[in-house]
Amino acid sequence: MLSVKDAETIIFNHVQPLNQEHDLEVVDLLTAFHRILATPVISSLDFPHWDNSAMDGFAVRYEDVQNSTSENPTILEVVEEIPAGYQPQNTIQPGQAARIFTGAIIPKGADTVVMQEKTKLQENQVFIFATPQPQEFIRHQGDFYQAGKELLPAGIPLNAAEIAILAAAQLPEISVFRRPRVAIFSSGDELVTPEQTLKPGQIVDSNQYALVALVQELGAEVLMLGIVKDNQTALTETINYAINHADIVLSSGGVSVGDYDYIDNILASLGAEIHFRAVQMRPGKPLTFATFPNSLYFGLPGNPVSALVTFWRFVKPTIKKLSGINRGWEAKLLKVKSHCELKSNGKMETYIWGTLNLNDGIYEFHQTSGNLNSGNLINLSQTNALAILPLGKTLILPGEETLVLRIG
Ligand SMILES: Nc1nc2c(c(=O)[nH]1)N[C@H]1C(S)=C(S)[C@@H](COP(=O)(O)OP(=O)(O)OC[C@H]3O[C@@H](n4cnc5c(N)ncnc54)[C@H](O)[C@@H]3O)O[C@H]1N2
Ligand code: MOO
Ligand SMILES: [Mg+2]
């Protein structure tokens, strides 16, 4: 059976990120949050735009004040007051200074700012009580960024800092990748909606709601296709529609070896290339991955925990890579101490749900209480991590390190 690592490699090799020319949308600063920048941004402005003061104080010529002490202050004539947003009118001559405020333009002739606390102003004279460093408290034009260079690279998510940078660079129209489209449906004759009355043997389609939430969290657009009966015609129609309208299709259920597990046969009949049907992991073994010319297909297992574990392990990084994120889209595993004993039969890579808790600033993994059964959705509540026991590892003792995938 295929290892998780090999399954991951096969999947990621088939993910074609959105196209920098064809998959663009223009958004404004208020709708850019969490979108992915599609083209590099270059500004024609230097940052800072001009030499300016980092302090409230006095703009001086360093050579005038280089021997100032509290006993022997330098006395300069204040020739101008320069608040932020004001263009200085004078050139500072020897023996002169300008009153200046944080962010204001340094006047010609001045090369240093003395902070207000080291001075005393008396009418139009300022007493300088300490010798500053040459150039002190001046933020020079272009120190932070020079016009014409790359300000932001393509493929980064736009968070608060990036949005502030775009605003500061006066670039209110931003090219981002369109949202990936993800179609989701559930298969199974036993499934009903949360609103329907349960008859014996029926269960509520909870997978669809969990998957919609997870896909939305990643900023993708959801096409919710509902519950499809274990019926070849209905399934063929739904899958055919999905692969023509979405970049990624997620179904849950119907991928194991039961008589009503039709998904794989239908994928084959629709011309899919089926890359694998099972992965050596628990939960999540019956996972189908297939590709069509314009979409990727994940047949997730029907058991509720299995559907979510395979989403977190494989689908989440796939959506991120497809969305155009240039790096950091992979599933990242942490190494943390386990608080409790973790067990596996060693034959499958085993995923154990629980919580990462902070203990004196250090993360510790705690297994969830109750039954670790892939049909048990209940104790998945409030978990935020999956401990991973690799193949062959049967036991992790309390205090020993384990690999962990964060899920919340
Ligand atoms: N003979 C074998 N039987 C099974 C194997 C196997 O290797 N050999 N694998 C088991 C494993 S592991 C899993 S996981 C399941 C996967 O089964 P399917 O993907 O075919 O899913 P279904 O049979 O349709 O359903 C399984 C289970 O999950 C419930 N379910 C299905 N859909 C939903 C939904 N949308 N929301 C909530 N719950 C759902 C369904 O009622 C079943 O209880 O196969 C094992 N069998
Ligand atoms: O892997 Mo199934 O996914 O154990 O219940
Ligand atoms: Mg089945």
CSV table of C-alpha atoms and ligand atoms in Angstrom, one decimal:
chain,number,residue,atom,x,y,z
A,1,MET,CA,0.0,0.0,0.0
A,2,LEU,CA,1.1,3.5,-0.7
A,3,SER,CA,2.8,5.4,2.1
A,4,VAL,CA,1.4,8.8,3.2
A,5,LYS,CA,4.7,10.4,1.9
A,6,ASP,CA,4.4,8.9,-1.5
A,7,ALA,CA,0.7,9.7,-1.7
A,8,GLU,CA,1.5,13.3,-0.8
A,9,THR,CA,4.2,13.5,-3.5
A,10,ILE,CA,1.8,12.1,-6.2
A,11,ILE,CA,-0.9,14.6,-5.2
A,12,PHE,CA,1.4,17.7,-5.1
A,13,ASN,CA,3.0,16.8,-8.4
A,14,HIS,CA,-0.5,17.1,-10.0
A,15,VAL,CA,-1.4,20.4,-8.5
A,16,GLN,CA,-1.1,23.2,-11.1
A,17,PRO,CA,-1.3,26.6,-9.3
A,18,LEU,CA,-3.7,29.2,-10.7
A,19,ASN,CA,-2.3,31.0,-13.7
A,20,GLN,CA,-0.7,34.5,-13.4
A,21,GLU,CA,-2.4,35.7,-16.6
A,22,HIS,CA,-5.7,34.0,-16.7
A,23,ASP,CA,-6.8,33.5,-13.1
A,24,LEU,CA,-6.7,37.1,-12.0
A,25,GLU,CA,-9.2,39.4,-10.2
A,26,VAL,CA,-8.8,43.0,-9.1
A,27,VAL,CA,-9.7,43.8,-5.5
A,28,ASP,CA,-9.6,47.0,-3.4
A,29,LEU,CA,-7.8,47.5,-0.1
A,30,LEU,CA,-10.9,46.7,1.9
A,31,THR,CA,-11.5,43.3,0.1
A,32,ALA,CA,-7.9,42.2,-0.2
A,33,PHE,CA,-7.5,40.6,3.2
A,34,HIS,CA,-6.4,36.9,2.9
A,35,ARG,CA,-6.3,37.1,-0.9
A,36,ILE,CA,-3.1,35.9,-2.7
A,37,LEU,CA,-1.1,38.5,-4.6
A,38,ALA,CA,-0.9,37.5,-8.3
A,39,THR,CA,1.7,39.8,-9.7
A,40,PRO,CA,4.8,41.4,-8.1
A,41,VAL,CA,4.3,45.0,-6.8
A,42,ILE,CA,6.7,47.7,-7.6
A,43,SER,CA,6.4,51.2,-6.3
A,44,SER,CA,7.6,54.5,-7.8
A,45,LEU,CA,7.9,56.0,-4.3
A,46,ASP,CA,10.9,55.7,-2.0
A,47,PHE,CA,10.2,54.7,1.7
A,48,PRO,CA,10.7,57.0,3.6
A,49,HIS,CA,9.7,59.5,0.8
A,50,TRP,CA,12.1,62.1,2.2
A,51,ASP,CA,14.6,62.6,5.0
A,52,ASN,CA,12.5,63.0,8.1
A,53,SER,CA,12.7,63.3,11.8
A,54,ALA,CA,12.2,60.3,14.1
A,55,MET,CA,11.7,62.5,17.2
A,56,ASP,CA,10.1,65.7,18.3
A,57,GLY,CA,13.0,68.1,18.8
A,58,PHE,CA,15.4,70.3,16.9
A,59,ALA,CA,17.0,69.9,13.5
A,60,VAL,CA,20.6,71.1,13.8
A,61,ARG,CA,24.0,71.0,12.0
A,62,TYR,CA,26.1,68.3,13.8
A,63,GLU,CA,29.2,70.4,13.6
A,64,ASP,CA,27.5,73.2,15.7
A,65,VAL,CA,26.5,70.9,18.6
A,66,GLN,CA,29.4,68.4,18.8
A,67,ASN,CA,30.7,69.7,22.1
A,68,SER,CA,27.4,70.2,23.9
A,69,THR,CA,27.1,69.3,27.6
A,70,SER,CA,24.6,70.1,30.4
A,71,GLU,CA,27.3,72.4,31.9
A,72,ASN,CA,28.2,73.9,28.6
A,73,PRO,CA,25.2,73.9,26.3
A,74,THR,CA,25.3,75.1,22.7
A,75,ILE,CA,22.9,77.9,22.0
A,76,LEU,CA,21.3,78.1,18.6
A,77,GLU,CA,18.8,80.4,16.9
A,78,VAL,CA,15.5,78.8,16.0
A,79,VAL,CA,14.6,80.0,12.5
A,80,GLU,CA,11.6,77.9,11.7
A,81,GLU,CA,9.0,75.5,13.0
A,82,ILE,CA,8.4,72.4,10.9
A,83,PRO,CA,5.4,70.2,11.8
A,84,ALA,CA,4.7,67.0,9.9
A,85,GLY,CA,3.2,67.6,6.5
A,86,TYR,CA,4.9,71.0,6.0
A,87,GLN,CA,7.6,71.9,3.5
A,88,PRO,CA,10.6,73.6,5.2
A,89,GLN,CA,11.2,77.1,3.8
A,90,ASN,CA,14.8,77.8,5.1
A,91,THR,CA,18.2,76.4,4.8
A,92,ILE,CA,19.7,76.0,8.3
A,93,GLN,CA,22.9,78.1,8.5
A,94,PRO,CA,25.7,77.7,11.1
A,95,GLY,CA,24.4,78.7,14.5
A,96,GLN,CA,20.8,78.0,13.5
A,97,ALA,CA,18.2,75.2,14.3
A,98,ALA,CA,14.6,74.4,13.3
A,99,ARG,CA,11.9,73.2,15.7
A,100,ILE,CA,10.9,69.9,14.2
A,101,PHE,CA,8.3,67.2,15.0
A,102,THR,CA,8.2,63.4,14.4
A,103,GLY,CA,7.7,62.6,10.7
A,104,ALA,CA,8.5,66.2,9.4
A,105,ILE,CA,10.9,66.9,6.6
A,106,ILE,CA,14.5,67.6,7.6
A,107,PRO,CA,15.3,71.1,6.4
A,108,LYS,CA,18.3,71.7,4.1
A,109,GLY,CA,21.5,72.4,6.0
A,110,ALA,CA,20.5,70.3,9.0
A,111,ASP,CA,21.9,66.7,9.3
A,112,THR,CA,21.0,65.7,12.9
A,113,VAL,CA,18.0,65.8,15.2
A,114,VAL,CA,18.3,66.5,18.9
A,115,MET,CA,15.4,65.1,20.9
A,116,GLN,CA,13.4,67.7,22.8
A,117,GLU,CA,14.2,66.1,26.2
A,118,LYS,CA,17.9,67.2,25.8
A,119,THR,CA,17.0,70.8,25.1
A,120,LYS,CA,15.4,73.9,26.4
A,121,LEU,CA,13.6,76.5,24.3
A,122,GLN,CA,13.7,80.1,25.4
A,123,GLU,CA,11.9,82.5,23.1
A,124,ASN,CA,13.8,81.9,19.8
A,125,GLN,CA,16.8,80.3,21.3
A,126,VAL,CA,17.4,76.6,22.0
A,127,PHE,CA,19.9,75.3,24.5
A,128,ILE,CA,21.4,71.9,23.5
A,129,PHE,CA,22.5,70.0,26.6
A,130,ALA,CA,24.0,66.9,25.1
A,131,THR,CA,26.0,65.9,22.1
A,132,PRO,CA,24.0,63.7,19.7
A,133,GLN,CA,25.5,61.1,17.3
A,134,PRO,CA,26.0,62.5,13.8
A,135,GLN,CA,22.8,61.9,11.7
A,136,GLU,CA,20.9,60.8,14.9
A,137,PHE,CA,17.1,60.5,14.6
A,138,ILE,CA,17.0,61.0,10.9
A,139,ARG,CA,15.1,58.5,8.8
A,140,HIS,CA,16.7,58.9,5.4
A,141,GLN,CA,14.8,58.8,2.1
A,142,GLY,CA,14.9,55.3,0.6
A,143,ASP,CA,16.3,53.7,3.8
A,144,PHE,CA,13.4,51.2,4.0
A,145,TYR,CA,12.7,50.7,0.2
A,146,GLN,CA,14.0,52.2,-3.0
A,147,ALA,CA,11.6,53.0,-5.8
A,148,GLY,CA,11.7,50.5,-8.7
A,149,LYS,CA,12.7,47.5,-6.7
A,150,GLU,CA,10.2,44.7,-5.9
A,151,LEU,CA,8.0,45.8,-3.0
A,152,LEU,CA,6.0,42.6,-2.6
A,153,PRO,CA,6.5,39.4,-4.5
A,154,ALA,CA,3.7,37.4,-6.2
A,155,GLY,CA,2.2,34.5,-4.4
A,156,ILE,CA,2.0,35.9,-0.9
A,157,PRO,CA,-1.2,36.1,1.2
A,158,LEU,CA,-2.3,39.7,1.9
A,159,ASN,CA,-2.4,40.2,5.6
A,160,ALA,CA,-2.6,43.5,7.6
A,161,ALA,CA,1.0,44.4,7.0
A,162,GLU,CA,0.8,43.9,3.2
A,163,ILE,CA,-2.4,45.8,2.9
A,164,ALA,CA,-0.9,48.7,4.8
A,165,ILE,CA,2.1,48.6,2.5
A,166,LEU,CA,-0.1,48.7,-0.6
A,167,ALA,CA,-2.1,51.6,0.9
A,168,ALA,CA,1.1,53.5,1.7
A,169,ALA,CA,2.4,52.9,-1.9
A,170,GLN,CA,-0.9,54.4,-3.2
A,171,LEU,CA,-1.8,51.1,-5.0
A,172,PRO,CA,-5.5,50.7,-4.2
A,173,GLU,CA,-6.2,48.3,-7.1
A,174,ILE,CA,-4.7,44.9,-6.4
A,175,SER,CA,-4.3,41.9,-8.7
A,176,VAL,CA,-5.0,38.8,-6.8
A,177,PHE,CA,-5.7,35.2,-7.9
A,178,ARG,CA,-9.3,34.3,-8.2
A,179,ARG,CA,-10.6,32.0,-5.4
A,180,PRO,CA,-10.1,28.3,-6.2
A,181,ARG,CA,-13.5,26.6,-6.8
A,182,VAL,CA,-14.1,23.4,-4.7
A,183,ALA,CA,-17.2,21.2,-5.4
A,184,ILE,CA,-18.4,19.1,-2.4
A,185,PHE,CA,-20.9,16.3,-2.2
A,186,SER,CA,-21.7,13.4,0.0
A,187,SER,CA,-22.7,10.0,-1.3
A,188,GLY,CA,-24.8,7.4,0.5
A,189,ASP,CA,-28.4,6.1,0.5
A,190,GLU,CA,-28.3,6.3,4.3
A,191,LEU,CA,-27.7,10.0,4.4
A,192,VAL,CA,-30.3,12.7,5.3
A,193,THR,CA,-30.0,16.4,5.9
A,194,PRO,CA,-29.9,17.9,9.4
A,195,GLU,CA,-33.5,19.0,8.9
A,196,GLN,CA,-35.0,15.6,7.9
A,197,THR,CA,-36.5,13.1,10.4
A,198,LEU,CA,-34.2,10.2,11.0
A,199,LYS,CA,-35.5,6.7,10.1
A,200,PRO,CA,-33.8,3.5,11.4
A,201,GLY,CA,-30.4,3.1,9.8
A,202,GLN,CA,-30.2,6.7,8.6
A,203,ILE,CA,-27.5,9.1,9.6
A,204,VAL,CA,-27.1,12.8,9.0
A,205,ASP,CA,-24.7,14.0,6.4
A,206,SER,CA,-22.3,15.9,8.7
A,207,ASN,CA,-19.3,15.5,6.4
A,208,GLN,CA,-20.6,18.0,3.9
A,209,TYR,CA,-20.9,20.8,6.5
A,210,ALA,CA,-17.5,20.1,8.0
A,211,LEU,CA,-15.9,20.2,4.5
A,212,VAL,CA,-17.7,23.4,3.5
A,213,ALA,CA,-16.4,25.1,6.7
A,214,LEU,CA,-12.8,23.9,6.1
A,215,VAL,CA,-12.9,25.0,2.4
A,216,GLN,CA,-14.3,28.4,3.3
A,217,GLU,CA,-11.6,28.9,5.9
A,218,LEU,CA,-9.0,28.5,3.2
A,219,GLY,CA,-10.7,31.3,1.1
A,220,ALA,CA,-11.9,29.0,-1.6
A,221,GLU,CA,-15.3,29.2,-3.3
A,222,VAL,CA,-17.7,26.3,-2.4
A,223,LEU,CA,-20.1,24.6,-4.8
A,224,MET,CA,-22.3,22.6,-2.4
A,225,LEU,CA,-23.8,19.7,-4.4
A,226,GLY,CA,-25.7,18.0,-1.6
A,227,ILE,CA,-26.4,14.3,-1.0
A,228,VAL,CA,-26.2,11.9,-3.9
A,229,LYS,CA,-27.7,8.5,-3.6
A,230,ASP,CA,-25.7,5.3,-4.2
A,231,ASN,CA,-27.0,5.3,-7.7
A,232,GLN,CA,-24.6,5.1,-10.7
A,233,THR,CA,-26.6,7.5,-12.9
A,234,ALA,CA,-27.0,10.2,-10.2
A,235,LEU,CA,-23.4,9.9,-9.2
A,236,THR,CA,-22.2,10.1,-12.8
A,237,GLU,CA,-24.3,13.2,-13.4
A,238,THR,CA,-23.0,14.9,-10.2
A,239,ILE,CA,-19.3,14.1,-10.8
A,240,ASN,CA,-19.6,15.1,-14.4
A,241,TYR,CA,-21.1,18.5,-13.4
A,242,ALA,CA,-18.5,18.9,-10.6
A,243,ILE,CA,-15.4,18.3,-12.8
A,244,ASN,CA,-16.7,20.9,-15.3
A,245,HIS,CA,-17.3,23.6,-12.7
A,246,ALA,CA,-14.6,23.2,-10.1
A,247,ASP,CA,-10.8,23.0,-9.8
A,248,ILE,CA,-11.1,20.5,-7.0
A,249,VAL,CA,-13.9,18.0,-6.3
A,250,LEU,CA,-14.4,16.5,-2.8
A,251,SER,CA,-16.8,13.6,-2.3
A,252,SER,CA,-17.1,11.6,0.9
A,253,GLY,CA,-18.2,8.0,1.2
A,254,GLY,CA,-18.4,5.2,-1.3
A,255,VAL,CA,-14.7,4.6,-1.8
A,256,SER,CA,-14.1,1.4,0.1
A,257,VAL,CA,-14.8,-2.1,-1.2
A,258,GLY,CA,-18.5,-2.5,-0.4
A,259,ASP,CA,-21.1,-3.3,-3.0
A,260,TYR,CA,-22.4,0.2,-3.0
A,261,ASP,CA,-18.9,1.9,-3.1
A,262,TYR,CA,-19.3,3.1,-6.7
A,263,ILE,CA,-17.1,6.2,-6.8
A,264,ASP,CA,-13.9,4.7,-8.3
A,265,ASN,CA,-15.8,2.9,-11.1
A,266,ILE,CA,-17.6,6.1,-12.1
A,267,LEU,CA,-14.4,8.1,-12.1
A,268,ALA,CA,-12.9,5.5,-14.4
A,269,SER,CA,-15.9,5.6,-16.7
A,270,LEU,CA,-15.6,9.4,-17.0
A,271,GLY,CA,-12.0,9.0,-18.1
A,272,ALA,CA,-10.3,10.0,-14.9
A,273,GLU,CA,-6.7,9.0,-14.3
A,274,ILE,CA,-6.9,7.2,-10.9
A,275,HIS,CA,-3.6,7.6,-9.1
A,276,PHE,CA,-4.4,5.6,-6.0
A,277,ARG,CA,-7.3,4.1,-4.0
A,278,ALA,CA,-5.7,3.6,-0.6
A,279,VAL,CA,-3.1,5.0,1.6
A,280,GLN,CA,-1.3,3.3,4.5
A,281,MET,CA,-2.8,5.5,7.2
A,282,ARG,CA,-5.4,5.2,9.9
A,283,PRO,CA,-7.9,6.7,9.8
A,284,GLY,CA,-8.2,7.5,6.1
A,285,LYS,CA,-7.0,4.3,4.3
A,286,PRO,CA,-9.7,4.2,1.6
A,287,LEU,CA,-8.7,7.5,-0.1
A,288,THR,CA,-9.0,7.9,-3.8
A,289,PHE,CA,-7.1,10.5,-5.8
A,290,ALA,CA,-7.8,11.0,-9.4
A,291,THR,CA,-7.3,13.7,-12.0
A,292,PHE,CA,-9.3,15.0,-14.9
A,293,PRO,CA,-7.9,17.5,-17.5
A,294,ASN,CA,-9.1,20.5,-15.5
A,295,SER,CA,-9.7,19.2,-12.0
A,296,LEU,CA,-8.4,17.2,-9.2
A,297,TYR,CA,-10.7,14.6,-7.5
A,298,PHE,CA,-10.5,13.5,-3.9
A,299,GLY,CA,-12.8,10.6,-2.9
A,300,LEU,CA,-12.6,11.0,0.8
A,301,PRO,CA,-13.6,8.1,3.1
A,302,GLY,CA,-17.1,8.3,4.6
A,303,ASN,CA,-16.3,7.9,8.2
A,304,PRO,CA,-16.5,11.4,9.7
A,305,VAL,CA,-13.0,11.5,11.3
A,306,SER,CA,-11.4,9.8,8.3
A,307,ALA,CA,-12.9,12.4,5.9
A,308,LEU,CA,-11.5,15.2,8.0
A,309,VAL,CA,-8.1,13.7,8.7
A,310,THR,CA,-7.5,13.1,5.0
A,311,PHE,CA,-8.7,16.7,4.3
A,312,TRP,CA,-6.2,18.1,6.8
A,313,ARG,CA,-3.3,15.9,5.6
A,314,PHE,CA,-3.8,16.1,1.8
A,315,VAL,CA,-6.6,18.5,0.7
A,316,LYS,CA,-5.7,21.5,2.7
A,317,PRO,CA,-2.1,21.9,1.3
A,318,THR,CA,-3.5,21.1,-2.2
A,319,ILE,CA,-6.0,24.0,-2.0
A,320,LYS,CA,-3.3,26.3,-0.7
A,321,LYS,CA,-0.8,25.3,-3.5
A,322,LEU,CA,-3.5,25.6,-6.2
A,323,SER,CA,-4.5,29.1,-4.8
A,324,GLY,CA,-1.2,30.5,-5.9
A,325,ILE,CA,0.6,30.7,-2.5
A,326,ASN,CA,4.3,30.5,-3.5
A,327,ARG,CA,5.7,28.9,-0.4
A,328,GLY,CA,4.6,27.4,3.0
A,329,TRP,CA,1.6,25.6,1.5
A,330,GLU,CA,2.8,22.2,2.6
A,331,ALA,CA,1.5,20.4,5.7
A,332,LYS,CA,3.9,21.4,8.4
A,333,LEU,CA,4.7,18.9,11.2
A,334,LEU,CA,5.8,19.9,14.6
A,335,LYS,CA,7.9,17.9,17.1
A,336,VAL,CA,6.4,18.2,20.6
A,337,LYS,CA,6.4,16.2,23.8
A,338,SER,CA,3.5,13.9,24.3
A,339,HIS,CA,1.8,14.2,27.7
A,340,CYS,CA,0.4,10.7,27.5
A,341,GLU,CA,1.0,7.3,26.1
A,342,LEU,CA,0.2,7.0,22.3
A,343,LYS,CA,-0.4,3.7,20.7
A,344,SER,CA,-0.6,2.2,17.2
A,345,ASN,CA,-0.5,-1.3,15.7
A,346,GLY,CA,2.5,-0.1,13.7
A,347,LYS,CA,1.0,-1.3,10.4
A,348,MET,CA,-0.4,2.0,9.4
A,349,GLU,CA,0.7,5.6,9.8
A,350,THR,CA,-1.6,6.5,12.7
A,351,TYR,CA,-3.3,9.8,13.4
A,352,ILE,CA,-4.5,10.4,17.0
A,353,TRP,CA,-6.6,13.5,17.7
A,354,GLY,CA,-6.1,15.7,20.7
A,355,THR,CA,-4.9,19.0,21.8
A,356,LEU,CA,-1.7,21.0,21.8
A,357,ASN,CA,-1.6,22.6,25.2
A,358,LEU,CA,1.0,25.2,26.4
A,359,ASN,CA,2.8,24.1,29.6
A,360,ASP,CA,5.2,26.7,30.8
A,361,GLY,CA,5.6,28.1,27.3
A,362,ILE,CA,6.2,24.6,25.8
A,363,TYR,CA,3.7,22.8,23.7
A,364,GLU,CA,2.5,19.3,24.8
A,365,PHE,CA,0.2,16.9,23.0
A,366,HIS,CA,-2.8,15.5,24.9
A,367,GLN,CA,-4.8,12.7,23.4
A,368,THR,CA,-8.6,13.3,23.4
A,369,SER,CA,-10.6,11.4,25.9
A,370,GLY,CA,-12.9,8.6,24.9
A,371,ASN,CA,-13.0,6.2,21.9
A,372,LEU,CA,-10.6,6.8,19.1
A,373,ASN,CA,-12.8,5.4,16.4
A,374,SER,CA,-13.0,7.0,12.9
A,375,GLY,CA,-16.8,7.0,13.2
A,376,ASN,CA,-16.7,9.0,16.5
A,377,LEU,CA,-17.0,12.6,15.6
A,378,ILE,CA,-18.0,13.6,19.1
A,379,ASN,CA,-14.5,13.7,20.8
A,380,LEU,CA,-13.1,15.5,17.8
A,381,SER,CA,-14.7,18.6,19.2
A,382,GLN,CA,-12.2,21.2,20.6
A,383,THR,CA,-9.2,19.2,19.4
A,384,ASN,CA,-6.6,21.2,17.5
A,385,ALA,CA,-3.9,18.7,16.6
A,386,LEU,CA,-3.2,15.2,15.3
A,387,ALA,CA,-0.3,13.3,16.7
A,388,ILE,CA,1.3,11.1,14.0
A,389,LEU,CA,2.9,7.7,14.7
A,390,PRO,CA,4.9,6.6,11.7
A,391,LEU,CA,4.8,3.1,10.3
A,392,GLY,CA,6.5,0.6,12.6
A,393,LYS,CA,6.1,2.8,15.7
A,394,THR,CA,3.8,1.1,18.2
A,395,LEU,CA,4.3,3.2,21.3
A,396,ILE,CA,5.2,6.7,22.4
A,397,LEU,CA,5.7,7.1,26.1
A,398,PRO,CA,4.7,10.1,28.2
A,399,GLY,CA,7.4,12.7,27.9
A,400,GLU,CA,8.6,11.3,24.5
A,401,GLU,CA,8.6,13.5,21.4
A,402,THR,CA,5.9,13.0,18.8
A,403,LEU,CA,5.1,14.5,15.4
A,404,VAL,CA,2.1,16.7,15.4
A,405,LEU,CA,-0.1,18.3,12.6
A,406,ARG,CA,-1.9,21.4,13.8
A,407,ILE,CA,-5.5,21.4,12.7
A,408,GLY,CA,-6.9,24.5,14.4
B,1,LIG,N1,-14.0,-4.8,3.9
B,1,LIG,C1,-13.6,-3.6,4.2
B,1,LIG,N2,-14.5,-2.7,4.7
B,1,LIG,C2,-14.0,-1.4,5.0
B,1,LIG,C3,-12.7,-1.1,4.8
B,1,LIG,C4,-11.8,-2.0,4.2
B,1,LIG,O1,-10.6,-1.8,4.1
B,1,LIG,N3,-12.3,-3.3,3.9
B,1,LIG,N4,-12.3,0.2,5.2
B,1,LIG,C5,-13.0,0.8,6.2
B,1,LIG,C6,-12.6,2.1,6.4
B,1,LIG,S1,-11.1,2.3,7.1
B,1,LIG,C7,-13.4,3.2,6.1
B,1,LIG,S2,-12.9,4.8,6.5
B,1,LIG,C8,-14.7,3.1,5.5
B,1,LIG,C9,-14.8,4.0,4.3
B,1,LIG,O2,-15.9,3.7,3.6
B,1,LIG,P1,-16.5,4.5,2.4
B,1,LIG,O3,-15.7,5.6,2.0
B,1,LIG,O4,-16.9,3.6,1.4
B,1,LIG,O5,-17.8,5.2,3.1
B,1,LIG,P2,-19.2,4.6,3.3
B,1,LIG,O6,-19.2,3.2,3.2
B,1,LIG,O7,-20.1,5.3,2.4
B,1,LIG,O8,-19.5,5.1,4.8
B,1,LIG,C10,-18.7,4.7,5.8
B,1,LIG,C11,-19.3,5.2,7.1
B,1,LIG,O9,-19.3,6.6,7.1
B,1,LIG,C12,-20.6,7.1,7.3
B,1,LIG,N5,-20.7,8.3,6.4
B,1,LIG,C13,-20.7,8.3,5.0
B,1,LIG,N6,-20.9,9.5,4.6
B,1,LIG,C14,-21.1,10.3,5.6
B,1,LIG,C15,-21.4,11.7,5.7
B,1,LIG,N7,-21.5,12.4,4.6
B,1,LIG,N8,-21.6,12.2,6.9
B,1,LIG,C16,-21.5,11.4,8.0
B,1,LIG,N9,-21.2,10.1,8.0
B,1,LIG,C17,-21.0,9.5,6.8
B,1,LIG,C18,-21.4,6.0,6.8
B,1,LIG,O10,-22.7,6.1,7.3
B,1,LIG,C19,-20.7,4.8,7.3
B,1,LIG,O11,-21.0,4.6,8.7
B,1,LIG,O12,-14.9,1.8,5.0
B,1,LIG,C20,-14.5,0.7,6.0
B,1,LIG,N10,-14.9,-0.5,5.5
B,2,MOO,O1,-9.5,4.7,7.9
B,2,MOO,MO1,-11.1,4.3,8.2
B,2,MOO,O2,-10.6,5.7,7.7
B,2,MOO,O3,-10.2,3.9,9.7
B,2,MOO,O4,-12.2,4.5,9.4
B,3,MG,MG,-18.4,1.9,2.0
